[in-house]
Short mmCIF file of C-alpha atoms in Angstrom, two decimals:
data_model
loop_
_atom_site.label_atom_id
_atom_site.label_comp_id
_atom_site.label_asym_id
_atom_site.label_seq_id
_atom_site.Cartn_x
_atom_site.Cartn_y
_atom_site.Cartn_z
CA UNK A 1 7.06 -2.89 -9.88
CA UNK A 2 8.36 -4.66 -12.95
CA UNK A 3 5.80 -4.46 -15.75
CA UNK A 4 6.54 -6.01 -19.15
CA UNK A 5 4.62 -5.82 -22.40
CA UNK A 6 4.20 -8.89 -24.61
CA UNK A 7 3.00 -8.60 -28.21
CA UNK A 8 2.26 -11.94 -29.92
CA UNK A 9 2.69 -11.78 -33.71
CA UNK A 10 2.83 -15.02 -35.65
CA UNK A 11 3.63 -15.07 -39.35
CA UNK A 12 0.68 -17.08 -40.62
CA UNK A 13 -2.52 -15.21 -41.38
CA UNK A 14 -5.37 -16.34 -43.60
CA UNK A 15 -7.17 -12.99 -43.95
CA UNK A 16 -4.13 -10.82 -44.73
CA UNK A 17 -0.77 -12.56 -45.32
CA UNK A 18 1.88 -11.01 -43.06
CA UNK A 19 -0.72 -8.58 -41.72
CA UNK A 20 1.39 -7.73 -38.68
CA UNK A 21 3.87 -5.88 -40.88
CA UNK A 22 1.42 -4.28 -43.30
CA UNK A 23 1.89 -0.53 -43.43
CA UNK A 24 -0.32 1.76 -41.39
CA UNK A 25 0.60 5.43 -41.43
CA UNK A 26 3.85 4.63 -43.21
CA UNK A 27 5.17 2.09 -40.69
CA UNK A 28 4.62 -1.64 -40.04
CA UNK A 29 1.48 -2.38 -38.05
CA UNK A 30 3.44 -4.04 -35.26
CA UNK A 31 5.60 -0.93 -34.81
CA UNK A 32 2.65 1.05 -33.48
CA UNK A 33 2.10 -1.32 -30.53
CA UNK A 34 5.82 -1.53 -29.82
CA UNK A 35 6.24 2.24 -29.78
CA UNK A 36 3.14 2.74 -27.62
CA UNK A 37 4.45 0.23 -25.08
CA UNK A 38 7.97 1.69 -25.09
CA UNK A 39 6.58 5.19 -24.50
CA UNK A 40 4.41 4.06 -21.57
CA UNK A 41 5.97 5.28 -18.32
CA UNK A 42 5.19 2.09 -16.37
CA UNK A 43 6.42 -0.47 -18.91
CA UNK A 44 10.02 -1.54 -18.36
CA UNK A 45 10.53 -3.96 -21.28
CA UNK A 46 8.74 -4.79 -24.53
CA UNK A 47 8.81 -8.26 -26.05
CA UNK A 48 7.45 -9.60 -29.34
CA UNK A 49 6.71 -13.32 -29.56
CA UNK A 50 6.94 -14.53 -33.15
CA UNK A 51 7.80 -17.49 -35.33
CA UNK A 52 8.54 -15.30 -38.36
CA UNK A 53 12.03 -13.89 -39.08
CA UNK A 54 10.63 -10.96 -41.09
CA UNK A 55 8.39 -9.92 -38.19
CA UNK A 56 11.31 -10.46 -35.81
CA UNK A 57 13.48 -8.07 -37.85
CA UNK A 58 10.70 -5.48 -37.95
CA UNK A 59 10.16 -5.79 -34.19
CA UNK A 60 13.87 -5.39 -33.48
CA UNK A 61 14.04 -2.29 -35.67
CA UNK A 62 11.15 -0.80 -33.68
CA UNK A 63 13.04 -1.38 -30.42
CA UNK A 64 11.47 -4.56 -29.08
CA UNK A 65 13.18 -7.65 -27.76
CA UNK A 66 12.23 -10.79 -29.68
CA UNK A 67 11.21 -14.17 -28.27
CA UNK A 68 11.27 -16.93 -30.88
CA UNK A 69 8.02 -18.85 -30.67
CA UNK A 70 8.18 -22.65 -31.16
CA UNK A 71 6.47 -24.04 -34.25
CA UNK A 72 4.02 -25.98 -32.12
CA UNK A 73 2.66 -22.67 -30.79
CA UNK A 74 2.47 -20.99 -34.19
CA UNK A 75 -0.32 -22.75 -36.06
CA UNK A 76 -3.88 -21.59 -36.73
CA UNK A 77 -5.18 -23.44 -33.69
CA UNK A 78 -2.58 -22.10 -31.25
CA UNK A 79 -4.06 -19.73 -28.67
CA UNK A 80 -2.71 -16.35 -27.67
CA UNK A 81 -2.51 -17.70 -24.11
CA UNK A 82 -0.09 -20.45 -25.16
CA UNK A 83 2.22 -17.89 -26.79
CA UNK A 84 1.93 -15.58 -23.79
CA UNK A 85 2.79 -18.39 -21.36
CA UNK A 86 5.83 -19.41 -23.39
CA UNK A 87 7.03 -15.79 -23.56
CA UNK A 88 6.41 -15.20 -19.85
CA UNK A 89 8.36 -18.32 -18.90
CA UNK A 90 11.29 -17.13 -21.04
CA UNK A 91 11.21 -13.64 -19.51
CA UNK A 92 11.01 -14.95 -15.95
CA UNK A 93 14.25 -16.88 -16.42
CA UNK A 94 16.00 -13.54 -15.94
CA UNK A 95 13.64 -11.31 -13.97
CA UNK A 96 10.64 -11.16 -11.68
CA UNK A 97 7.43 -9.91 -13.33
CA UNK A 98 4.63 -8.20 -11.42
CA UNK A 99 2.26 -7.46 -14.32
CA UNK A 100 2.09 -8.40 -18.00
CA UNK A 101 0.60 -5.96 -20.50
CA UNK A 102 -0.71 -7.96 -23.46
CA UNK A 103 -1.16 -5.90 -26.63
CA UNK A 104 -2.65 -7.14 -29.90
CA UNK A 105 -1.01 -5.34 -32.80
CA UNK A 106 -4.18 -5.81 -34.86
CA UNK A 107 -5.85 -3.30 -32.49
CA UNK A 108 -3.52 -0.32 -33.00
CA UNK A 109 -5.78 2.57 -31.98
CA UNK A 110 -4.44 3.19 -28.49
CA UNK A 111 -1.79 5.46 -26.98
CA UNK A 112 0.93 5.12 -24.38
CA UNK A 113 -1.31 7.21 -22.12
CA UNK A 114 -4.02 4.53 -22.47
CA UNK A 115 -1.57 1.86 -21.34
CA UNK A 116 -0.45 3.90 -18.32
CA UNK A 117 -4.05 4.76 -17.39
CA UNK A 118 -5.03 1.09 -17.56
CA UNK A 119 -2.10 0.18 -15.31
CA UNK A 120 -3.17 2.90 -12.86
CA UNK A 121 -6.62 1.29 -12.70
CA UNK A 122 -5.48 -2.28 -12.10
CA UNK A 123 -3.12 -1.08 -9.38
CA UNK A 124 -5.57 1.31 -7.67
CA UNK A 125 -8.38 -1.28 -7.71
CA UNK A 126 -5.97 -4.00 -6.54
CA UNK A 127 -7.19 -6.27 -9.32
CA UNK A 128 -5.64 -9.40 -10.79
CA UNK A 129 -6.45 -8.67 -14.42
CA UNK A 130 -7.89 -5.97 -16.67
CA UNK A 131 -9.40 -5.65 -20.12
CA UNK A 132 -10.00 -2.58 -22.25
CA UNK A 133 -13.56 -1.95 -23.43
CA UNK A 134 -15.80 0.49 -25.26
CA UNK A 135 -19.36 1.34 -24.32
CA UNK A 136 -21.99 -0.63 -26.22
CA UNK A 137 -25.29 0.94 -27.26
CA UNK A 138 -26.38 -1.75 -29.71
CA UNK A 139 -29.58 -3.76 -29.50
CA UNK A 140 -28.40 -7.38 -29.56
CA UNK A 141 -30.27 -10.48 -30.71
CA UNK A 142 -29.62 -14.21 -31.00
CA UNK A 143 -31.17 -17.13 -32.85
CA UNK A 144 -32.94 -19.81 -30.80
CA UNK A 145 -34.96 -22.91 -31.61
CA UNK A 146 -38.09 -20.81 -31.10
CA UNK A 147 -36.98 -17.91 -33.28
CA UNK A 148 -35.07 -14.67 -32.71
CA UNK A 149 -34.68 -13.46 -29.14
CA UNK A 150 -33.52 -10.08 -27.86
CA UNK A 151 -30.54 -10.34 -25.51
CA UNK A 152 -29.86 -7.04 -23.79
CA UNK A 153 -33.31 -5.44 -23.85
CA UNK A 154 -37.00 -6.33 -23.99
CA UNK A 155 -38.26 -5.62 -27.50
CA UNK A 156 -41.81 -5.42 -26.14
CA UNK A 157 -40.77 -2.33 -24.22
CA UNK A 158 -38.11 -0.86 -26.45
CA UNK A 159 -36.07 1.67 -24.45
CA UNK A 160 -34.36 4.77 -25.70
CA UNK A 161 -30.67 4.06 -26.17
CA UNK A 162 -29.75 6.69 -23.59
CA UNK A 163 -32.00 5.00 -21.02
CA UNK A 164 -30.40 1.55 -21.34
CA UNK A 165 -28.05 0.29 -18.66
CA UNK A 166 -24.47 0.98 -19.63
CA UNK A 167 -22.90 -2.07 -21.23
CA UNK A 168 -19.34 -2.63 -22.34
CA UNK A 169 -17.78 -4.46 -25.29
CA UNK A 170 -14.28 -5.92 -25.24
CA UNK A 171 -12.18 -4.05 -27.82
CA UNK A 172 -9.12 -6.32 -27.89
CA UNK A 173 -6.66 -3.48 -27.39
CA UNK A 174 -5.20 -3.82 -23.88
CA UNK A 175 -5.10 -6.71 -21.41
CA UNK A 176 -3.14 -6.68 -18.17
CA UNK A 177 -2.71 -9.57 -15.77
CA UNK A 178 -0.61 -10.83 -12.90
CA UNK A 179 1.51 -13.82 -13.96
CA UNK A 180 -0.37 -16.23 -11.65
CA UNK A 181 -3.59 -15.63 -13.59
CA UNK A 182 -2.12 -16.99 -16.82
CA UNK A 183 -0.18 -19.78 -15.14
CA UNK A 184 -2.98 -21.07 -12.92
CA UNK A 185 -6.06 -20.39 -15.05
CA UNK A 186 -4.59 -20.57 -18.57
CA UNK A 187 -6.42 -17.33 -19.33
CA UNK A 188 -5.57 -13.66 -19.82
CA UNK A 189 -8.37 -12.78 -17.40
CA UNK A 190 -9.13 -14.10 -13.94
CA UNK A 191 -9.38 -13.26 -10.28
CA UNK A 192 -10.69 -9.77 -9.69
CA UNK A 193 -11.17 -8.18 -13.14
CA UNK A 194 -11.11 -4.43 -13.88
CA UNK A 195 -12.06 -2.52 -17.02
CA UNK A 196 -10.49 0.42 -18.80
CA UNK A 197 -12.94 2.32 -21.01
CA UNK A 198 -11.58 3.64 -24.31
CA UNK A 199 -12.92 5.74 -27.19
CA UNK A 200 -15.22 3.94 -29.62
CA UNK A 201 -12.76 4.06 -32.54
CA UNK A 202 -10.33 1.92 -30.52
CA UNK A 203 -12.56 -1.10 -31.24
CA UNK A 204 -11.28 -1.24 -34.83
CA UNK A 205 -9.53 -4.59 -35.31
CA UNK A 206 -7.58 -5.43 -38.45
CA UNK A 207 -8.46 -8.93 -39.62
CA UNK A 208 -9.31 -8.38 -43.30
CA UNK A 209 -8.35 -6.17 -46.24
CA UNK A 210 -11.50 -4.13 -45.59
CA UNK A 211 -10.43 -3.59 -41.97
CA UNK A 212 -6.99 -2.48 -43.13
CA UNK A 213 -8.44 0.00 -45.63
CA UNK A 214 -10.75 1.40 -42.95
CA UNK A 215 -7.91 1.62 -40.42
CA UNK A 216 -5.71 3.53 -42.86
CA UNK A 217 -8.48 6.05 -43.49
CA UNK A 218 -9.14 6.38 -39.76
CA UNK A 219 -5.45 6.81 -39.02
CA UNK A 220 -5.15 9.62 -41.54
CA UNK A 221 -8.27 11.29 -40.16
CA UNK A 222 -6.93 11.13 -36.60
CA UNK A 223 -3.60 12.64 -37.67
CA UNK A 224 -5.39 15.50 -39.41
CA UNK A 225 -7.49 16.17 -36.29
#
């Protein structure tokens, strides 16, 4: 099977300018996702989709191929799916693709073993798409016209956390899909969907300076361990 990894990384970012190349553990943030994908046994090629020449240079240095993203797909309102579809169409000009591994470089706490394990699951379960998740033990609420309302439990009969049904939260780290899912549905997920459960710390996403500070501390702690 031919499995490719695509990492979208546009240059514009409101929370942290050029966040995709901010340093984490002494190397650009995007380099972590590239290296993880390159070290995964099942991934044949790694591509970065970007509109930014600085990110493109950083991606090339880390060993990724670069797909130049059109300006129309690079603004604040452009979806990840639009960038993925453009990249996939470019890749398929030269090769057949069986699965796409979509990695978000703002969710760097994964390993090549995670990527391979997720691929094992989507193949063994004969699924069309997969998302990575972490278990959720939070008591969730929402606002309604009639006041606050509990979502995933009955507050009148508050359960112990360990007695709640297991629930899962999307962590944004790994998505895998067959090309037809993206082309037909315009979505990273569709058809039969599988899940790959990861450690809780993998849910750290870097979207603000606070997130980056926390991620740097976590990264150092994980290295020490």
